[in-house]
Coordinates of C-alpha atoms and ligand atoms in Angstrom, one line a residue:
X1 CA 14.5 28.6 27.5
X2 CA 11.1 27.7 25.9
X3 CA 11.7 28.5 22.0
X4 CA 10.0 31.6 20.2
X5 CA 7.7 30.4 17.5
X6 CA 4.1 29.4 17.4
X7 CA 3.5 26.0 15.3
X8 CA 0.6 26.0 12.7
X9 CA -1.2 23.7 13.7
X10 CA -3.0 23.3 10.8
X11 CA -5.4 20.7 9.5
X12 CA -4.5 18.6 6.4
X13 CA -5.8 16.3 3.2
X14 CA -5.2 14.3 0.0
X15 CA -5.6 16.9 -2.6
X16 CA -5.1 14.2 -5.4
X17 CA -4.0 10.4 -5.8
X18 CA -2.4 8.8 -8.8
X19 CA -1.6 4.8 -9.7
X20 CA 0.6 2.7 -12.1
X21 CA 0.1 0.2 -13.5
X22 CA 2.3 -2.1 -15.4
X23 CA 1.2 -3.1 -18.9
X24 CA 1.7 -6.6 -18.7
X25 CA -2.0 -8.3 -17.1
X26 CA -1.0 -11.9 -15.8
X27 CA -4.0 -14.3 -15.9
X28 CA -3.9 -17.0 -13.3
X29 CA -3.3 -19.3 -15.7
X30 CA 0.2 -18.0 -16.4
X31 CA 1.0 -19.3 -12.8
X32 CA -0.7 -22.0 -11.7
X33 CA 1.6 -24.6 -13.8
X34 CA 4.8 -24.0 -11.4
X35 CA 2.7 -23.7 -8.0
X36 CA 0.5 -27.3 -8.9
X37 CA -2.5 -24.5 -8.3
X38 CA -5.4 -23.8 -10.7
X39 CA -7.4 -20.8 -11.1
X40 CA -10.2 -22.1 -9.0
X41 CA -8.5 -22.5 -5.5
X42 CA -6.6 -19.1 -6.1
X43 CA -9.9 -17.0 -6.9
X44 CA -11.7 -19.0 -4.4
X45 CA -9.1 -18.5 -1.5
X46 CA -7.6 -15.2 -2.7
X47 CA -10.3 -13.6 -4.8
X48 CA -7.3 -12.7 -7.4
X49 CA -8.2 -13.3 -11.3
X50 CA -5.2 -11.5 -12.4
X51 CA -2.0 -9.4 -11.7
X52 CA 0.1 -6.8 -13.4
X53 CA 3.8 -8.0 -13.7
X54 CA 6.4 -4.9 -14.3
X55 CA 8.7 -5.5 -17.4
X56 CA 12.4 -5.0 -17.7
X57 CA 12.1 -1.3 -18.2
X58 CA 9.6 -0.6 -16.0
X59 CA 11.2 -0.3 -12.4
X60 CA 10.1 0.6 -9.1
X61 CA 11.7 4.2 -10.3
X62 CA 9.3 4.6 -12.7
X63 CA 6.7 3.5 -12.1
X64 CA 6.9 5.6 -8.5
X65 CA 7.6 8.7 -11.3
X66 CA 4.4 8.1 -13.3
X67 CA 2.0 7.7 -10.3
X68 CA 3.6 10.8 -9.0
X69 CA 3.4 12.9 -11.7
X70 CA -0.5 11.9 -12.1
X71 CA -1.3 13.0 -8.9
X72 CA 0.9 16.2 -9.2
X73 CA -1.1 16.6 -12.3
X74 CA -3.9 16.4 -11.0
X75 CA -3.4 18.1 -7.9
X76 CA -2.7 21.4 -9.8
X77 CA 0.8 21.5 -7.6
X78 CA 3.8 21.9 -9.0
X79 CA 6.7 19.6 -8.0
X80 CA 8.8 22.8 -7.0
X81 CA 6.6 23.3 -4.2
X82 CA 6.8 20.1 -3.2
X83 CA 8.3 19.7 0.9
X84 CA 9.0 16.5 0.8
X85 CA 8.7 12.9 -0.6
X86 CA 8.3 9.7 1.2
X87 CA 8.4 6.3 -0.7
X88 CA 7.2 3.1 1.2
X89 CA 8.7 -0.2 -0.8
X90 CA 10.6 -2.7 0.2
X91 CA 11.6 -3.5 -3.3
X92 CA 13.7 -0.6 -4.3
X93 CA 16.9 -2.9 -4.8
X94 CA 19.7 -0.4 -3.2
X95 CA 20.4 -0.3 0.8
X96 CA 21.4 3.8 0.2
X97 CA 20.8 5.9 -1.5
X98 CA 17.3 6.4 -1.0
X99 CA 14.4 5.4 -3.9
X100 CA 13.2 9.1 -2.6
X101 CA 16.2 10.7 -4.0
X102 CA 16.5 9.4 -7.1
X103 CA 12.8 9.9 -7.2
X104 CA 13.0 13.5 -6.6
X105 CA 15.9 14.1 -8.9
X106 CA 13.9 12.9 -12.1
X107 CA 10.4 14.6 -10.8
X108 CA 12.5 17.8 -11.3
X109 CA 12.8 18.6 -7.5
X110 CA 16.4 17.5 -6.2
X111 CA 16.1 19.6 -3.4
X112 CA 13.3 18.7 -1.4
X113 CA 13.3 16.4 1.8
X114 CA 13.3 12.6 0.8
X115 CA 13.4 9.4 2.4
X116 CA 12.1 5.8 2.5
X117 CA 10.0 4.0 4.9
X118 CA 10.4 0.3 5.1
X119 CA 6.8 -1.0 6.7
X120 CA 5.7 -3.2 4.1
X121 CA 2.2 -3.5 3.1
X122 CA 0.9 -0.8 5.9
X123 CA 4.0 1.5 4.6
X124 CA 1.7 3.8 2.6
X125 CA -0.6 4.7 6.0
X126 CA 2.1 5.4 8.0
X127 CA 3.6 7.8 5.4
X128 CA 0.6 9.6 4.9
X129 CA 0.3 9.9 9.0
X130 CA 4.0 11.1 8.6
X131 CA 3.2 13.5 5.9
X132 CA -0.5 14.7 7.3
X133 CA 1.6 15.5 10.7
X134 CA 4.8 17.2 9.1
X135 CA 1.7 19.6 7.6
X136 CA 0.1 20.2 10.9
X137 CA 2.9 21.0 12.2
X138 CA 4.4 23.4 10.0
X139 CA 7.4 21.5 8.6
X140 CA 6.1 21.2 4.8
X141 CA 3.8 22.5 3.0
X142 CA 2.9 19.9 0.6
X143 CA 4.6 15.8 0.9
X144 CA 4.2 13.3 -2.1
X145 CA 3.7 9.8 -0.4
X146 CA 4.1 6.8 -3.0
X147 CA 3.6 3.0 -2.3
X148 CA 5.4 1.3 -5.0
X149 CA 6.5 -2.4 -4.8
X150 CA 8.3 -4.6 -7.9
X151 CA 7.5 -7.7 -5.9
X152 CA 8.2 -10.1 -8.9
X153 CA 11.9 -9.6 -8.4
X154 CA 11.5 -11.0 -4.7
X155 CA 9.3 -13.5 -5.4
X156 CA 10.5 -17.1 -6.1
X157 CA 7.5 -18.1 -8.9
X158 CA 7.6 -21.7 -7.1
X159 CA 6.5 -20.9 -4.1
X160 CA 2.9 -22.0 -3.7
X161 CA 2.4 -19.7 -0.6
X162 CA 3.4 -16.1 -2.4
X163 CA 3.8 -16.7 -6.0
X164 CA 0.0 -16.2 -6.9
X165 CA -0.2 -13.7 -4.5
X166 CA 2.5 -10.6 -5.0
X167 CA 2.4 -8.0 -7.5
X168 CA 3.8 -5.0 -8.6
X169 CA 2.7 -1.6 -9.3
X170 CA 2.7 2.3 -7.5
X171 CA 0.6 4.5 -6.1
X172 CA 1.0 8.1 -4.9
X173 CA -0.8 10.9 -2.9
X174 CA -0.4 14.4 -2.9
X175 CA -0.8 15.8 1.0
X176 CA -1.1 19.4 1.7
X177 CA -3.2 21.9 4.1
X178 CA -6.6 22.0 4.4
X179 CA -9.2 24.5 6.7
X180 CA -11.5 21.1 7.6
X181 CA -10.2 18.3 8.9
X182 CA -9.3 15.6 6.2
X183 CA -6.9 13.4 7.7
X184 CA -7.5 11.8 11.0
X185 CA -5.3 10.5 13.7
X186 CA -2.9 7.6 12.9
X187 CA -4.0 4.6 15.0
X188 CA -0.4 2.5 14.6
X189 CA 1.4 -0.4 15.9
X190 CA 3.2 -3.2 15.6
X191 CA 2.7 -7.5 16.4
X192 CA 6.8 -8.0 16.4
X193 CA 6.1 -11.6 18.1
X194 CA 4.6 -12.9 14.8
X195 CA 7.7 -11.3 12.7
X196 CA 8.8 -14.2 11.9
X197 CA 5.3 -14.4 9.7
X198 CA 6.6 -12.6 6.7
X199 CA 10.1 -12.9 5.7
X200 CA 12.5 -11.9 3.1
X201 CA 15.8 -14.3 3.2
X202 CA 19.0 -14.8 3.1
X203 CA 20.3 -11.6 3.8
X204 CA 22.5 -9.5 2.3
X205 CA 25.3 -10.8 4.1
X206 CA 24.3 -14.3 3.3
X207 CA 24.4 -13.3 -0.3
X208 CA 28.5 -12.8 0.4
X209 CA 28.7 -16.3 1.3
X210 CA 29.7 -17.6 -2.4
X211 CA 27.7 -20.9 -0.9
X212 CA 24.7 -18.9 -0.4
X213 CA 21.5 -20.5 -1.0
X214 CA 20.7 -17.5 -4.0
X215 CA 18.4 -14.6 -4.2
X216 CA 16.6 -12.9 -1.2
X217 CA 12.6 -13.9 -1.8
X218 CA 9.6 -13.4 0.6
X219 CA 8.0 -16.7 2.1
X220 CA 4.9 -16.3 4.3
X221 CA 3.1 -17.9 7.1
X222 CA -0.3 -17.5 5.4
X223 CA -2.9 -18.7 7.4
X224 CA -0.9 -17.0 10.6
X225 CA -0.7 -13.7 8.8
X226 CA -4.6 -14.2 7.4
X227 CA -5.8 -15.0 11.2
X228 CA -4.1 -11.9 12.4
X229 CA -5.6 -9.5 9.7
X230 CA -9.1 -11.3 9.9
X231 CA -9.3 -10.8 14.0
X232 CA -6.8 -7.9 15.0
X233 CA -7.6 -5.4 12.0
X234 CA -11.0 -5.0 12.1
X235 CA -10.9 -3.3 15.6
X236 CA -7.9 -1.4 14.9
X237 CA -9.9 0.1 11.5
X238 CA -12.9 1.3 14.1
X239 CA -10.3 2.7 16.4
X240 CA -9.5 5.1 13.5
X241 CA -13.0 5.6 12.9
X242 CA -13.6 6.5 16.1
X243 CA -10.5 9.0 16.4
X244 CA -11.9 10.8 13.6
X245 CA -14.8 11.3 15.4
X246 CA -17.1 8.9 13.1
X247 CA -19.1 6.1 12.8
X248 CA -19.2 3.0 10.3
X249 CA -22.6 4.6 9.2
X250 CA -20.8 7.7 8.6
X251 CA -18.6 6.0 5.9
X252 CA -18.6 6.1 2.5
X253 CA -16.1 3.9 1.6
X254 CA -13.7 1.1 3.1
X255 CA -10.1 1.1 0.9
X256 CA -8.1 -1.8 3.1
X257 CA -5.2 -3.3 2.1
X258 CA -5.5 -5.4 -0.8
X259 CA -4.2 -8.9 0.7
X260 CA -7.5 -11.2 -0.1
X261 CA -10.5 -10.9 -0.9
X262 CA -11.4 -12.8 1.9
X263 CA -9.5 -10.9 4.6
X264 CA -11.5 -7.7 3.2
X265 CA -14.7 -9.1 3.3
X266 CA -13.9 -10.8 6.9
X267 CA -12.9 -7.4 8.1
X268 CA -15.9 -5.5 6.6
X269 CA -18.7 -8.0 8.2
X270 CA -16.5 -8.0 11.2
X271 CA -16.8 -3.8 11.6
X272 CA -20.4 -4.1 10.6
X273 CA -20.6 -1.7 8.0
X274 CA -23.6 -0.7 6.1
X275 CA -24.3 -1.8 3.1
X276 CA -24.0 1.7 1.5
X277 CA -20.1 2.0 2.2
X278 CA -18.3 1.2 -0.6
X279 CA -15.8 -1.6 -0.8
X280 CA -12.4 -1.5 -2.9
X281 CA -11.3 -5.1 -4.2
X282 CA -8.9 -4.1 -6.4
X283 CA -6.8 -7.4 -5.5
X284 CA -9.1 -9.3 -8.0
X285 CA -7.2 -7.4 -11.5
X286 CA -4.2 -5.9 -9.1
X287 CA -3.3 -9.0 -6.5
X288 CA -1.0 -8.0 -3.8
X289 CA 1.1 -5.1 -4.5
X290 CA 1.9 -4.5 -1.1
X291 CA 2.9 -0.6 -0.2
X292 CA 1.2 0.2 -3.4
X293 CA -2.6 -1.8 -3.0
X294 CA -4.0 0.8 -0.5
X295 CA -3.4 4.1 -3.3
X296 CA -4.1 2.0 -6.7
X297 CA -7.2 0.7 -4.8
X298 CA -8.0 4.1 -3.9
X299 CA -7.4 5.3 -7.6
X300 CA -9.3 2.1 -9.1
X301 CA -12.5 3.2 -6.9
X302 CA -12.7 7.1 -7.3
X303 CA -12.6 6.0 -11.4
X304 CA -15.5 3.7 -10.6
X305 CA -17.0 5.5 -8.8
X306 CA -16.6 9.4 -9.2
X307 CA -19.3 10.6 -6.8
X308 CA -17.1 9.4 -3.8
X309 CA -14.9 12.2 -4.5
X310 CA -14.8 14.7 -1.6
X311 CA -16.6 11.4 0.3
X312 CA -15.2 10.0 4.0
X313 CA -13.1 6.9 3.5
X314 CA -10.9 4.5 5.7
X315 CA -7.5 3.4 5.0
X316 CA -5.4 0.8 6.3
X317 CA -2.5 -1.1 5.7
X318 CA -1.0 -4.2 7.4
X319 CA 1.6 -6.7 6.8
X320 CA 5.3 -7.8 7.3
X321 CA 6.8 -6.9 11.1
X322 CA 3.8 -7.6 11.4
X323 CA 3.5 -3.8 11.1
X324 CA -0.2 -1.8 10.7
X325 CA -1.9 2.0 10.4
X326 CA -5.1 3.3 9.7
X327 CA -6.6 6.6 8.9
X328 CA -10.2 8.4 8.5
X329 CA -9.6 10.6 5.4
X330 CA -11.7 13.1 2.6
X331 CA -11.0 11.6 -0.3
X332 CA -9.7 13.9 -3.0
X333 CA -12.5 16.2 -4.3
X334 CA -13.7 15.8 -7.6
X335 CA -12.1 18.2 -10.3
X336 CA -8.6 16.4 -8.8
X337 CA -9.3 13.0 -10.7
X338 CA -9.1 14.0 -14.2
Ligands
LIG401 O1 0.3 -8.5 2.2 C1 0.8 -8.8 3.5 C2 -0.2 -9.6 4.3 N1 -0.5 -10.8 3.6 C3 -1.7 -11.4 3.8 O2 -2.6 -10.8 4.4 C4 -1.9 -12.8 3.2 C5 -2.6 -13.6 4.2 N2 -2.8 -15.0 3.9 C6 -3.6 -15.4 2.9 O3 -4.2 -14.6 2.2 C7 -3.8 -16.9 2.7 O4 -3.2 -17.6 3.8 C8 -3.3 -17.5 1.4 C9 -4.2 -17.0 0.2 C10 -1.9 -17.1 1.1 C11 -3.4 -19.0 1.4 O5 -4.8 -19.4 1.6 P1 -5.2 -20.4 2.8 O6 -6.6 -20.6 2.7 O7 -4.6 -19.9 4.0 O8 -4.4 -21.7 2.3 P2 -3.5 -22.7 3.2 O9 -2.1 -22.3 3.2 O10 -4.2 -22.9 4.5 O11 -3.6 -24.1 2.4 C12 -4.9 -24.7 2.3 C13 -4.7 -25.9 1.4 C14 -3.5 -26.8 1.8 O12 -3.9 -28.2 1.5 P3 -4.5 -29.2 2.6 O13 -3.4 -29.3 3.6 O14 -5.7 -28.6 3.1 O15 -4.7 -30.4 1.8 C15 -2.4 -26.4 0.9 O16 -1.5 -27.4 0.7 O17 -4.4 -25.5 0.1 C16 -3.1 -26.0 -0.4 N3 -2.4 -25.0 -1.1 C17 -2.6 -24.8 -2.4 N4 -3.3 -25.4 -3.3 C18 -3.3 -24.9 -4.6 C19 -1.5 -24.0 -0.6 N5 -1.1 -23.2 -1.6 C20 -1.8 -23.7 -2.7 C21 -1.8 -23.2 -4.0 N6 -2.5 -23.8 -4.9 N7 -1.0 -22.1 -4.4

C-alpha cells in the first residue's frame, strides 16, 4: 500500500556562506627549497603565490567550527534549528566517529543528523546537492555543508608534484527553503578508470606492518588529472547551466574548484563565457584546499565583490576518484555577508 503523506517539494538556497582561514600565509619561498622549485615555475604553472598552513591548534575541527558559526551568523539561523550537517574532508584523521559529530557537539547541536562525505575536492557540490534535495524533499529544514581539509598533515613537503600545491582551510554553507528556485540540479559522476590519478598511500593496514614505508600522503598524476579537468569539466559545468535552465550569458559568476589557475582559466575560455561573469581565483593567496576551495572561493569573491550577492553563480568541484558535481546557484543575498 502506497504511503499517506504528500512530500514538500519545495525549492531551496544558500542563505549564507562562511570561510576559515588559517593564520599562518606561506609564501612560495617557504617551499621551493625542498621541491628544487622556485616561485616562478609555481605561479607560472599553478597561478599560486601563497598558501595558508593550519597550526598545531588549529585542526580540521576548528576550523570546520569557525566557518560554521560565520555562516550561522550570518544566516540569522540558529544552530538548534539546524537538520543536519554534512562535512566533506578527507583529512579529518579518525575512520569513526564522524568529523560531523564531533562537529555538531561543539556547535551546540548534538542532536541533529551528521555525517561525512569522502569525494575529495568535488566533496562540497555533492553535499550541497545532498543538502538542497534533503530540503526539497521534506527531510530537513535547514543542513550546514562544510568543506574543510588540513592537507599539510597528508602532504609529504618533498614531493615536487603536491607539496606547492595542497592547503588547508574550511568553508561552510548554510542550505534551507526558498519560494524561487536557488539551487539547481546536481549534474554528478565519476571517471573511476583514472582512480589511480590521485592517491593517498599506504593504507591503514599498511601502517600495522611495523615495516611500513610511514605516513599515508597524497601523490598525484598531475598532468593526467590537469588533462581531465581542462577537457571533461568544462562540458560538465554547461550541463549544469543548462539544467538550471540558463545560459553562460546569464551568469554572473564562475566559482570552480580552485586546482590552478590554469585549469580555471582553460575551463572558462573553453565554456565561452562573457567577459562580464566573474571569475574566482582564490588559489593564488589560498592554493589547493581541496573540499574547502569551492566555499572560501565563494566567500573570498562575495567580499570583493558585494554586488554579486543575490547574483547567479556556478559551482563545481572535481578531483580524487576521479569524482565531480556541479550546480547553478543564487548566491547568498546581501544583508547575509556581514
Ligand atoms: O585538487 C584535485 C585536482 N588536482 C588538480 O586539478 C591538479 C592538476 N594538475 C596540475 O595542476 C599540474 O599538473 C601541476 C601544477 C601539479 C604540475 O604542472 P605541470 O605543468 O603539469 O607540470 P609537469 O608535471 O608536467 O612537469 C613539467 C616540468 C617537468 O620537467 P621537464 O620534464 O619538462 O624537464 C617537471 O620535472 O616541470 C618539472 N617540475 C617541476 N619544476 C619545478 C615538476 N614539478 C616541479 C616543481 N618545481 N615543483
Amino acid at each position: 500500500m502506497a504511503l499517506n503523506f504528500t512530500p514538500k517539494n519545495r525549492n531551496s538556497r544558500i542563505l549564507a556562506v562562511g570561510a576559515y582561514r588559517p593564520s599562518r600565509i606561506i609564501p612560495n619561498s617557504h617551499i621551493v627549497d625542498r621541491i628544487e622549485s622556485s616561485d616562478e615555475w609555481i605561479r607560472e604553472r599553478s597561478g599560486i603565490e601563497s598558501r595558508r598552513f593550519a597550526g598545531p591548534d588549529e585542526s580540521v575541527i576548528s576550523m570546520a567550527e569557525a566557518a560554521c558559526s560565520q555562516a550561522l551568523t550570518r544566516s540569522g539561523i540558529l544552530m538548534t534549528q539546524v537538520d543536519a550537517v554534512i562535512v566533506a574532508t578527507i583529512t579529518y584523521p579518525f575512520q569513526t566517529p564522524s568529523a560531523a559529530t564531533e562537529l555538531i557537539a561543539l556547535l551546540g547541536n548534538p542532536k541533529a543528523a551528521a555525517f561525512d562525505i569522502s569525494a575529495a575536492c568535488a566533496g562540497f557540490c555533492y553535499g550541497v546537492g545532498m543538502a538542497s534535495d534533503l530540503i526539497r524533499s521534506g527531510s530537513a529544514n535547514y543542513v550546514l555543508v562544510v568543506g574543510v581539509e588540513k592537507l599539510s598533515d597528508f602532504t609529504d613537503p618533498d614531493d615536487r608534484g603536491t607539496a606547492f600545491i595542497f592547503a588547508d582551510g574550511a568553508g561552510a554553507v548554510i542550505i534551507g527553503p526558498s519560494e524561487a528556485a536557488g539551487i539547481g540540479p546536481t549534474i554528478w559522476g565519476s571517471d573511476a578508470t583514472n582512480r589511480d590519478a590521485i592517491l593517498m598511500t599506504p593504507s591503514w593496514i599498511d601502517l600495522k606492518n611495523p615495516e611500513s614505508l610511514g605516513w599515508p600522503d597524497i601523490s598525484m598524476q598531475g598532468q593526467t588529472v590537469f588533462r581531465w579537468a581542462v577537457y571533461q569539466m568544462a562540458p560538465i559545468a554547461l550541463e549544469a547551466l543548462t539544467a538550471a535552465g540558463l545560459t553562460p550569458a546569464m551568469l554572473d559568476a564562475f566559482i570552480p574548484h580552485q586546482a590552478n589557475m590554469r585549469i580555471i582559466d582553460a575551463m572558462a575560455k573553453s565554456m565561452k563565457l562573457p567577459e562580464t561573469v566573474a571569475i574566482a581565483r582564490d588559489v593564488r593567496v589560498s592554493g589547493n584546499t581541496s573540499a574547502a576551495s569551492v566555499p572560501i572561493a565563494m566567500d573570498s569573491l562575495l567580499t570583493d565583490r558585494p554586488d554579486l550577492h543575490g547574483k547567479t553563480a556556478l559551482i563545481i568541484g572535481f578531483g580524487a576518484g576521479l569524482v565531480y558535481a556541479a550546480q547553478a546557484i543564487e548566491l547568498p543575498a546581501a544583508s547575509s555577508n556581514k
